[in-house]
N, CA, C and O of each residue as an XYZ file, in Angstrom:
544
protein
N      70.460     90.548     79.150
C      69.429     90.317     80.141
C      69.815     89.180     81.087
O      69.536     89.237     82.285
N      70.467     88.136     80.532
C      70.904     87.030     81.381
C      71.924     87.499     82.409
O      71.887     87.074     83.564
N      72.841     88.380     81.990
C      73.848     88.897     82.920
C      73.175     89.697     84.031
O      73.579     89.603     85.190
N      72.160     90.477     83.691
C      71.442     91.268     84.691
C      70.773     90.351     85.711
O      70.884     90.578     86.916
N      70.084     89.327     85.242
C      69.393     88.409     86.153
C      70.385     87.630     87.018
O      70.165     87.459     88.217
N      71.473     87.161     86.409
C      72.479     86.422     87.166
C      73.100     87.316     88.233
O      73.221     86.913     89.390
N      73.493     88.525     87.847
C      74.092     89.453     88.812
C      73.088     89.845     89.894
O      73.463     90.026     91.053
N      71.832     89.975     89.528
C      70.796     90.301     90.515
C      70.699     89.212     91.577
O      70.665     89.501     92.773
N      70.654     87.961     91.133
C      70.537     86.851     92.081
C      71.771     86.762     92.985
O      71.646     86.576     94.195
N      72.949     86.894     92.398
C      74.180     86.845     93.196
C      74.189     87.983     94.216
O      74.529     87.775     95.381
N      73.813     89.184     93.775
C      73.797     90.338     94.672
C      72.809     90.184     95.809
O      73.115     90.524     96.952
N      71.627     89.675     95.507
C      70.607     89.473     96.541
C      71.085     88.447     97.560
O      70.965     88.662     98.767
N      71.626     87.337     97.079
C      72.109     86.309     97.998
C      73.296     86.808     98.823
O      73.386     86.520    100.017
N      74.198     87.547     98.199
C      75.341     88.073     98.927
C      74.894     89.084     99.986
O      75.399     89.076    101.108
N      73.951     89.947     99.627
C      73.424     90.918    100.589
C      72.767     90.238    101.774
O      72.940     90.672    102.913
N      72.013     89.175    101.518
C      71.376     88.435    102.608
C      72.427     87.777    103.494
O      72.292     87.766    104.718
N      73.473     87.230    102.879
C      74.562     86.613    103.642
C      75.236     87.646    104.541
O      75.491     87.375    105.714
N      75.524     88.819    104.000
C      76.173     89.871    104.787
C      75.264     90.312    105.933
O      75.746     90.580    107.033
N      73.960     90.388    105.687
C      73.017     90.779    106.744
C      73.057     89.781    107.894
O      73.109     90.177    109.059
N      73.033     88.505    107.579
C      73.053     87.479    108.619
C      74.387     87.482    109.360
O      74.420     87.379    110.586
N      75.486     87.601    108.617
C      76.802     87.590    109.257
C      77.001     88.831    110.133
O      77.577     88.734    111.217
N      76.533     89.988    109.676
C      76.652     91.216    110.468
C      75.847     91.104    111.754
O      76.325     91.470    112.828
N      74.636     90.600    111.641
C      73.790     90.438    112.822
C      74.396     89.419    113.785
O      74.383     89.619    114.999
N      74.917     88.347    113.246
C      75.558     87.334    114.091
C      76.766     87.914    114.812
O      76.973     87.644    115.995
N      77.568     88.711    114.103
C      78.741     89.336    114.720
C      78.318     90.314    115.810
O      78.944     90.390    116.868
N      77.248     91.063    115.542
C      76.743     92.010    116.541
C      76.312     91.277    117.799
O      76.598     91.724    118.910
N      75.636     90.172    117.634
C      75.169     89.406    118.791
C      76.346     88.761    119.517
O      76.439     88.833    120.742
N      77.245     88.129    118.761
C      78.346     87.388    119.374
C      79.399     88.307    119.983
O      79.757     88.160    121.152
N      79.898     89.262    119.182
C      80.982     90.127    119.659
C      80.475     91.345    120.418
O      81.183     91.890    121.265
N      79.248     91.774    120.119
C      78.704     92.958    120.775
C      78.042     92.647    122.098
O      77.675     93.557    122.843
N      77.889     91.386    122.393
C      77.315     91.008    123.672
C      75.823     91.258    123.777
O      75.279     91.303    124.881
N      75.159     91.421    122.652
C      73.718     91.629    122.691
C      73.025     90.274    122.659
O      73.287     89.452    121.781
N      72.153     90.053    123.609
C      71.450     88.769    123.636
C      70.161     88.809    122.829
O      69.631     87.764    122.450
N      69.659     90.001    122.566
C      68.442     90.128    121.751
C      68.636     91.246    120.738
O      69.474     92.132    120.908
N      67.837     91.178    119.679
C      67.844     92.243    118.674
C      66.411     92.665    118.402
O      65.471     91.905    118.637
N      66.254     93.876    117.908
C      64.947     94.394    117.523
C      64.575     93.788    116.169
O      65.277     93.996    115.179
N      63.483     93.048    116.129
C      63.068     92.344    114.918
C      62.834     93.265    113.730
O      63.278     92.965    112.621
N      62.151     94.372    113.942
C      61.869     95.295    112.832
C      63.153     95.955    112.336
O      63.315     96.175    111.136
N      64.055     96.268    113.246
C      65.337     96.856    112.849
C      66.148     95.846    112.043
O      66.816     96.210    111.075
N      66.088     94.567    112.447
C      66.784     93.525    111.694
C      66.226     93.423    110.276
O      66.985     93.359    109.309
N      64.903     93.407    110.156
C      64.271     93.304    108.836
C      64.652     94.503    107.970
O      64.994     94.348    106.798
N      64.591     95.683    108.549
C      64.928     96.908    107.816
C      66.383     96.877    107.353
O      66.666     97.162    106.190
N      67.299     96.538    108.242
C      68.711     96.464    107.872
C      68.960     95.348    106.861
O      69.743     95.521    105.927
N      68.299     94.204    107.043
C      68.484     93.085    106.120
C      68.067     93.484    104.707
O      68.780     93.202    103.744
N      66.916     94.138    104.582
C      66.497     94.592    103.249
C      67.470     95.623    102.688
O      67.705     95.661    101.481
N      68.037     96.460    103.557
C      69.051     97.410    103.110
C      70.282     96.708    102.580
O      70.798     97.071    101.523
N      70.764     95.696    103.309
C      71.920     94.920    102.857
C      71.614     94.191    101.547
O      72.442     94.163    100.636
N      70.435     93.610    101.463
C      70.045     92.887    100.245
C      69.998     93.845     99.062
O      70.499     93.524     97.984
N      69.402     95.017     99.255
C      69.341     95.993     98.167
C      70.739     96.455     97.773
O      71.025     96.618     96.587
N      71.620     96.671     98.766
C      73.001     97.075     98.465
C      73.730     95.980     97.702
O      74.465     96.266     96.756
N      73.536     94.736     98.101
C      74.150     93.627     97.379
C      73.713     93.615     95.926
O      74.525     93.418     95.022
N      72.423     93.828     95.712
C      71.899     93.884     94.339
C      72.494     95.079     93.596
O      72.974     94.937     92.472
N      72.462     96.255     94.223
C      72.947     97.482     93.588
C      74.414     97.361     93.182
O      74.782     97.704     92.058
N      75.251     96.870     94.100
C      76.688     96.808     93.826
C      77.062     95.689     92.864
O      78.176     95.673     92.341
N      76.153     94.757     92.625
C      76.424     93.706     91.648
C      75.859     94.013     90.273
O      76.356     93.492     89.275
N      74.841     94.837     90.200
C      74.205     95.149     88.916
C      74.830     96.371     88.245
O      74.960     96.402     87.021
N      75.216     97.368     89.025
C      75.723     98.606     88.415
C      77.013     98.451     87.616
O      77.238     99.263     86.719
N      77.878     97.468     87.877
C      79.048     97.317     86.999
C      78.683     96.976     85.552
O      79.548     97.003     84.677
N      77.432     96.662     85.296
C      77.007     96.413     83.912
C      77.150     97.665     83.043
O      77.154     97.564     81.816
N      77.266     98.842     83.664
C      77.552    100.055     82.884
C      78.822     99.865     82.051
O      78.929    100.375     80.936
N      79.784     99.121     82.611
C      81.062     98.939     81.934
C      80.978     97.951     80.774
O      81.953     97.771     80.045
N      79.832     97.314     80.597
C      79.622     96.403     79.465
C      78.982     97.110     78.271
O      78.897     96.540     77.183
N      78.535     98.344     78.471
C      77.887     99.102     77.394
C      78.980     99.690     76.513
O      79.613    100.682     76.873
N      79.193     99.076     75.368
C      80.305     99.463     74.481
C      80.100    100.817     73.809
O      81.068    101.432     73.361
N      78.871    101.289     73.731
C      78.627    102.580     73.089
C      79.043    103.755     73.974
O      79.136    104.889     73.504
N      79.292    103.482     75.256
C      79.747    104.526     76.178
C      81.251    104.418     76.366
O      81.802    103.323     76.473
N      81.895    105.555     76.404
C      83.337    105.580     76.645
C      83.590    105.404     78.148
O      82.698    105.633     78.965
N      84.792    105.003     78.496
C      85.131    104.703     79.888
C      84.841    105.857     80.857
O      84.319    105.595     81.940
N      85.148    107.113     80.529
C      84.813    108.186     81.482
C      83.305    108.300     81.754
O      82.897    108.577     82.882
N      82.485    108.087     80.725
C      81.030    108.147     80.918
C      80.546    106.945     81.726
O      79.700    107.090     82.609
N      81.077    105.764     81.427
C      80.718    104.580     82.205
C      81.054    104.785     83.678
O      80.256    104.471     84.561
N      82.241    105.315     83.924
C      82.694    105.546     85.297
C      81.813    106.576     85.997
O      81.415    106.373     87.144
N      81.509    107.669     85.320
C      80.673    108.714     85.917
C      79.275    108.179     86.233
O      78.749    108.428     87.318
N      78.677    107.454     85.303
C      77.339    106.892     85.533
C      77.352    105.901     86.692
O      76.462    105.910     87.542
N      78.364    105.057     86.714
C      78.456    104.073     87.795
C      78.627    104.765     89.144
O      77.923    104.446     90.102
N      79.561    105.709     89.218
C      79.803    106.410     90.480
C      78.553    107.148     90.954
O      78.167    107.037     92.118
N      77.929    107.894     90.062
C      76.737    108.659     90.449
C      75.594    107.745     90.881
O      74.924    108.014     91.878
N      75.372    106.675     90.139
C      74.293    105.757     90.492
C      74.532    105.148     91.870
O      73.654    105.182     92.733
N      75.707    104.601     92.066
C      76.013    103.941     93.339
C      75.972    104.938     94.496
O      75.382    104.656     95.540
N      76.586    106.082     94.317
C      76.673    107.054     95.404
C      75.311    107.630     95.760
O      74.953    107.685     96.937
N      74.558    108.052     94.778
C      73.255    108.679     95.049
C      72.273    107.675     95.630
O      71.601    107.964     96.620
N      72.186    106.495     95.019
C      71.224    105.499     95.510
C      71.607    105.030     96.907
O      70.738    104.887     97.766
N      72.899    104.785     97.150
C      73.321    104.354     98.487
C      73.065    105.456     99.517
O      72.634    105.167    100.633
N      73.323    106.702     99.157
C      73.074    107.811    100.089
C      71.587    107.898    100.446
O      71.232    108.039    101.617
N      70.731    107.813     99.444
C      69.286    107.866     99.703
C      68.824    106.681    100.549
O      68.002    106.837    101.453
N      69.356    105.501    100.251
C      69.019    104.325    101.047
C      69.496    104.500    102.491
O      68.768    104.194    103.436
N      70.719    104.992    102.650
C      71.258    105.222    103.989
C      70.433    106.218    104.791
O      70.246    106.047    105.995
N      69.943    107.250    104.129
C      69.068    108.218    104.807
C      67.747    107.568    105.203
O      67.274    107.740    106.326
N      67.162    106.830    104.282
C      65.852    106.223    104.510
C      65.895    105.188    105.633
O      64.999    105.138    106.475
N      66.947    104.360    105.639
C      67.046    103.306    106.645
C      67.550    103.851    107.979
O      67.235    103.304    109.036
N      68.324    104.915    107.929
C      68.858    105.486    109.165
C      70.326    105.196    109.373
O      70.856    105.438    110.458
N      70.995    104.682    108.356
C      72.432    104.435    108.437
C      73.208    105.748    108.421
O      74.288    105.850    109.002
N      72.643    106.753    107.748
C      73.276    108.064    107.632
C      72.303    109.094    108.199
O      71.129    109.121    107.830
N      72.797    109.931    109.090
C      71.970    111.002    109.641
C      72.310    112.282    108.891
O      73.481    112.608    108.697
N      71.288    112.995    108.477
C      71.480    114.143    107.586
C      71.941    115.375    108.355
O      71.264    115.863    109.260
N      73.089    115.849    107.973
C      73.608    117.166    108.295
C      74.801    117.394    107.376
O      75.260    116.464    106.713
N      75.293    118.593    107.333
C      76.349    118.941    106.376
C      77.612    118.132    106.651
O      78.239    117.633    105.717
N      77.990    117.998    107.910
C      79.204    117.265    108.255
C      79.111    115.811    107.783
O      80.040    115.311    107.150
N      78.018    115.138    108.079
C      77.853    113.740    107.661
C      77.836    113.612    106.149
O      78.391    112.660    105.601
N      77.205    114.561    105.468
C      77.177    114.518    104.005
C      78.590    114.648    103.437
O      78.956    113.919    102.515
N      79.381    115.569    103.980
C      80.748    115.752    103.492
C      81.625    114.541    103.800
O      82.462    114.153    102.985
N      81.434    113.949    104.970
C      82.175    112.727    105.308
C      81.794    111.610    104.339
O      82.664    110.905    103.827
N      80.494    111.450    104.090
C      80.022    110.420    103.157
C      80.608    110.650    101.771
O      81.088    109.716    101.130
N      80.566    111.882    101.316
C      81.073    112.199     99.981
C      82.583    111.938     99.898
O      83.060    111.377     98.912
N      83.326    112.339    100.920
C      84.768    112.102    100.929
C      85.111    110.620    100.923
O      85.975    110.184    100.162
N      84.438    109.847    101.768
C      84.679    108.405    101.807
C      84.297    107.772    100.478
O      84.995    106.884     99.991
N      83.194    108.221     99.887
C      82.745    107.671     98.597
C      83.771    107.934     97.504
O      84.110    107.030     96.739
N      84.262    109.155     97.425
C      85.216    109.513     96.368
C      86.533    108.766     96.564
O      87.075    108.205     95.612
N      87.044    108.756     97.781
C      88.320    108.070     98.044
C      88.171    106.560     97.823
O      89.009    105.940     97.168
N      87.115    105.980     98.367
C      86.890    104.542     98.197
C      86.698    104.156     96.741
O      87.230    103.144     96.286
N      85.938    104.963     96.009
C      85.705    104.674     94.596
C      87.002    104.802     93.805
O      87.291    103.971     92.944
N      87.778    105.834     94.093
C      89.044    106.034     93.375
C      90.000    104.871     93.619
O      90.642    104.396     92.682
N      90.103    104.413     94.852
C      90.975    103.276     95.160
C      90.498    102.028     94.418
O      91.299    101.320     93.807
N      89.204    101.765     94.474
C      88.659    100.600     93.773
C      88.843    100.688     92.276
O      89.226     99.705     91.642
N      88.578    101.850     91.695
C      88.683    102.021     90.246
C      90.135    101.851     89.796
O      90.408    101.163     88.812
N      91.046    102.470     90.506
C      92.464    102.357     90.149
C      92.928    100.908     90.287
O      93.675    100.411     89.444
N      92.493    100.236     91.338
C      92.855     98.838     91.534
C      92.382     97.958     90.388
O      93.154     97.157     89.861
N      91.113     98.100     89.997
C      90.592     97.309     88.873
C      91.288     97.681     87.569
O      91.591     96.807     86.756
N      91.541     98.964     87.366
C      92.214     99.405     86.151
C      93.594     98.771     86.042
O      93.956     98.248     84.988
N      94.365     98.814     87.120
C      95.713     98.236     87.104
C      95.668     96.720     86.931
O      96.500     96.146     86.228
N      94.701     96.079     87.569
C      94.567     94.631     87.436
C      94.290     94.244     85.985
O      94.957     93.367     85.436
N      93.307     94.897     85.365
C      92.958     94.542     83.992
C      94.053     94.954     83.009
O      94.231     94.301     81.981
N      94.776     96.006     83.302
C      95.908     96.395     82.458
C      96.986     95.318     82.524
O      97.560     94.944     81.501
N      97.255     94.829     83.712
C      98.240     93.760     83.889
C      97.790     92.486     83.170
O      98.593     91.826     82.511
N      96.511     92.143     83.296
C      95.986     90.955     82.622
C      96.086     91.076     81.106
O      96.427     90.104     80.431
N      95.795     92.251     80.565
C      95.885     92.426     79.111
C      97.329     92.332     78.633
O      97.584     91.824     77.541
N      98.282     92.815     79.440
C      99.700     92.664     79.090
C     100.083     91.190     79.034
O     100.772     90.757     78.111
N      99.634     90.421     80.023
C      99.928     88.990     80.032
C      99.334     88.293     78.807
O      99.995     87.461     78.185
N      98.099     88.627     78.463
C      97.462     88.023     77.291
C      98.198     88.406     76.011
O      98.424     87.558     75.149
N      98.568     89.664     75.883
C      99.296     90.104     74.695
C     100.658     89.406     74.591
O     101.075     89.006     73.504
N     101.332     89.267     75.706
C     102.623     88.565     75.685
C     102.445     87.093     75.280
O     103.254     86.550     74.528
N     101.393     86.462     75.780
C     101.116     85.073     75.397
C     100.798     84.963     73.911
O     101.216     84.006     73.259
N     100.068     85.923     73.372
C      99.736     85.904     71.953
C     100.987     86.103     71.092
O     101.105     85.496     70.027
N     101.901     86.930     71.533
C     103.122     87.178     70.770
C     104.018     85.921     70.743
O     104.719     85.680     69.760
N     103.989     85.137     71.811
C     104.809     83.935     71.874
C     104.277     82.794     71.022
O     105.035     81.899     70.649
N     103.001     82.810     70.713
C     102.400     81.686     69.974
C     102.149     82.046     68.552
O     101.649     81.222     67.786
C-alpha cells in the first residue's frame, strides 16, 4: 500500500509538471500569447491522470503470484485501454479506424521497445550482481 501511495504522488506531481512544461512550450515556441483556460484544465487533468497511471501500473510486476507473461499482458492492456479511453474523452485521439490502428501500432511498438529495454537492463544488472557475489 505504501508503494501505491508513493507512486501515486510521484505520478501526480510528474503529470502536473509535464502539463505546465507542455503549456509553457506551446506558448513560448508556438507563438501563442493566450490559451483557452478550460482546454488547459482538461489537458492538465489528462496529463496528471497519465502520470498517475504510468507510475502505478508497473506495480503489476511486483505481484509475485503472477508470471511475467501475465504481468506484461495485464500492464499492457491496462495502460493501452485506459490511455485510449482517456484520449478519446479528452480529445487527444479522434475516433476512426485509421487513428485506432495508428494508436495500436504505436502502442505495441513503443511498449515492445520499452519492455525489451527494461528486460535487457535488469538482465545486465543481475549478471553484475551475480559476478560480484561469486567474487566475494
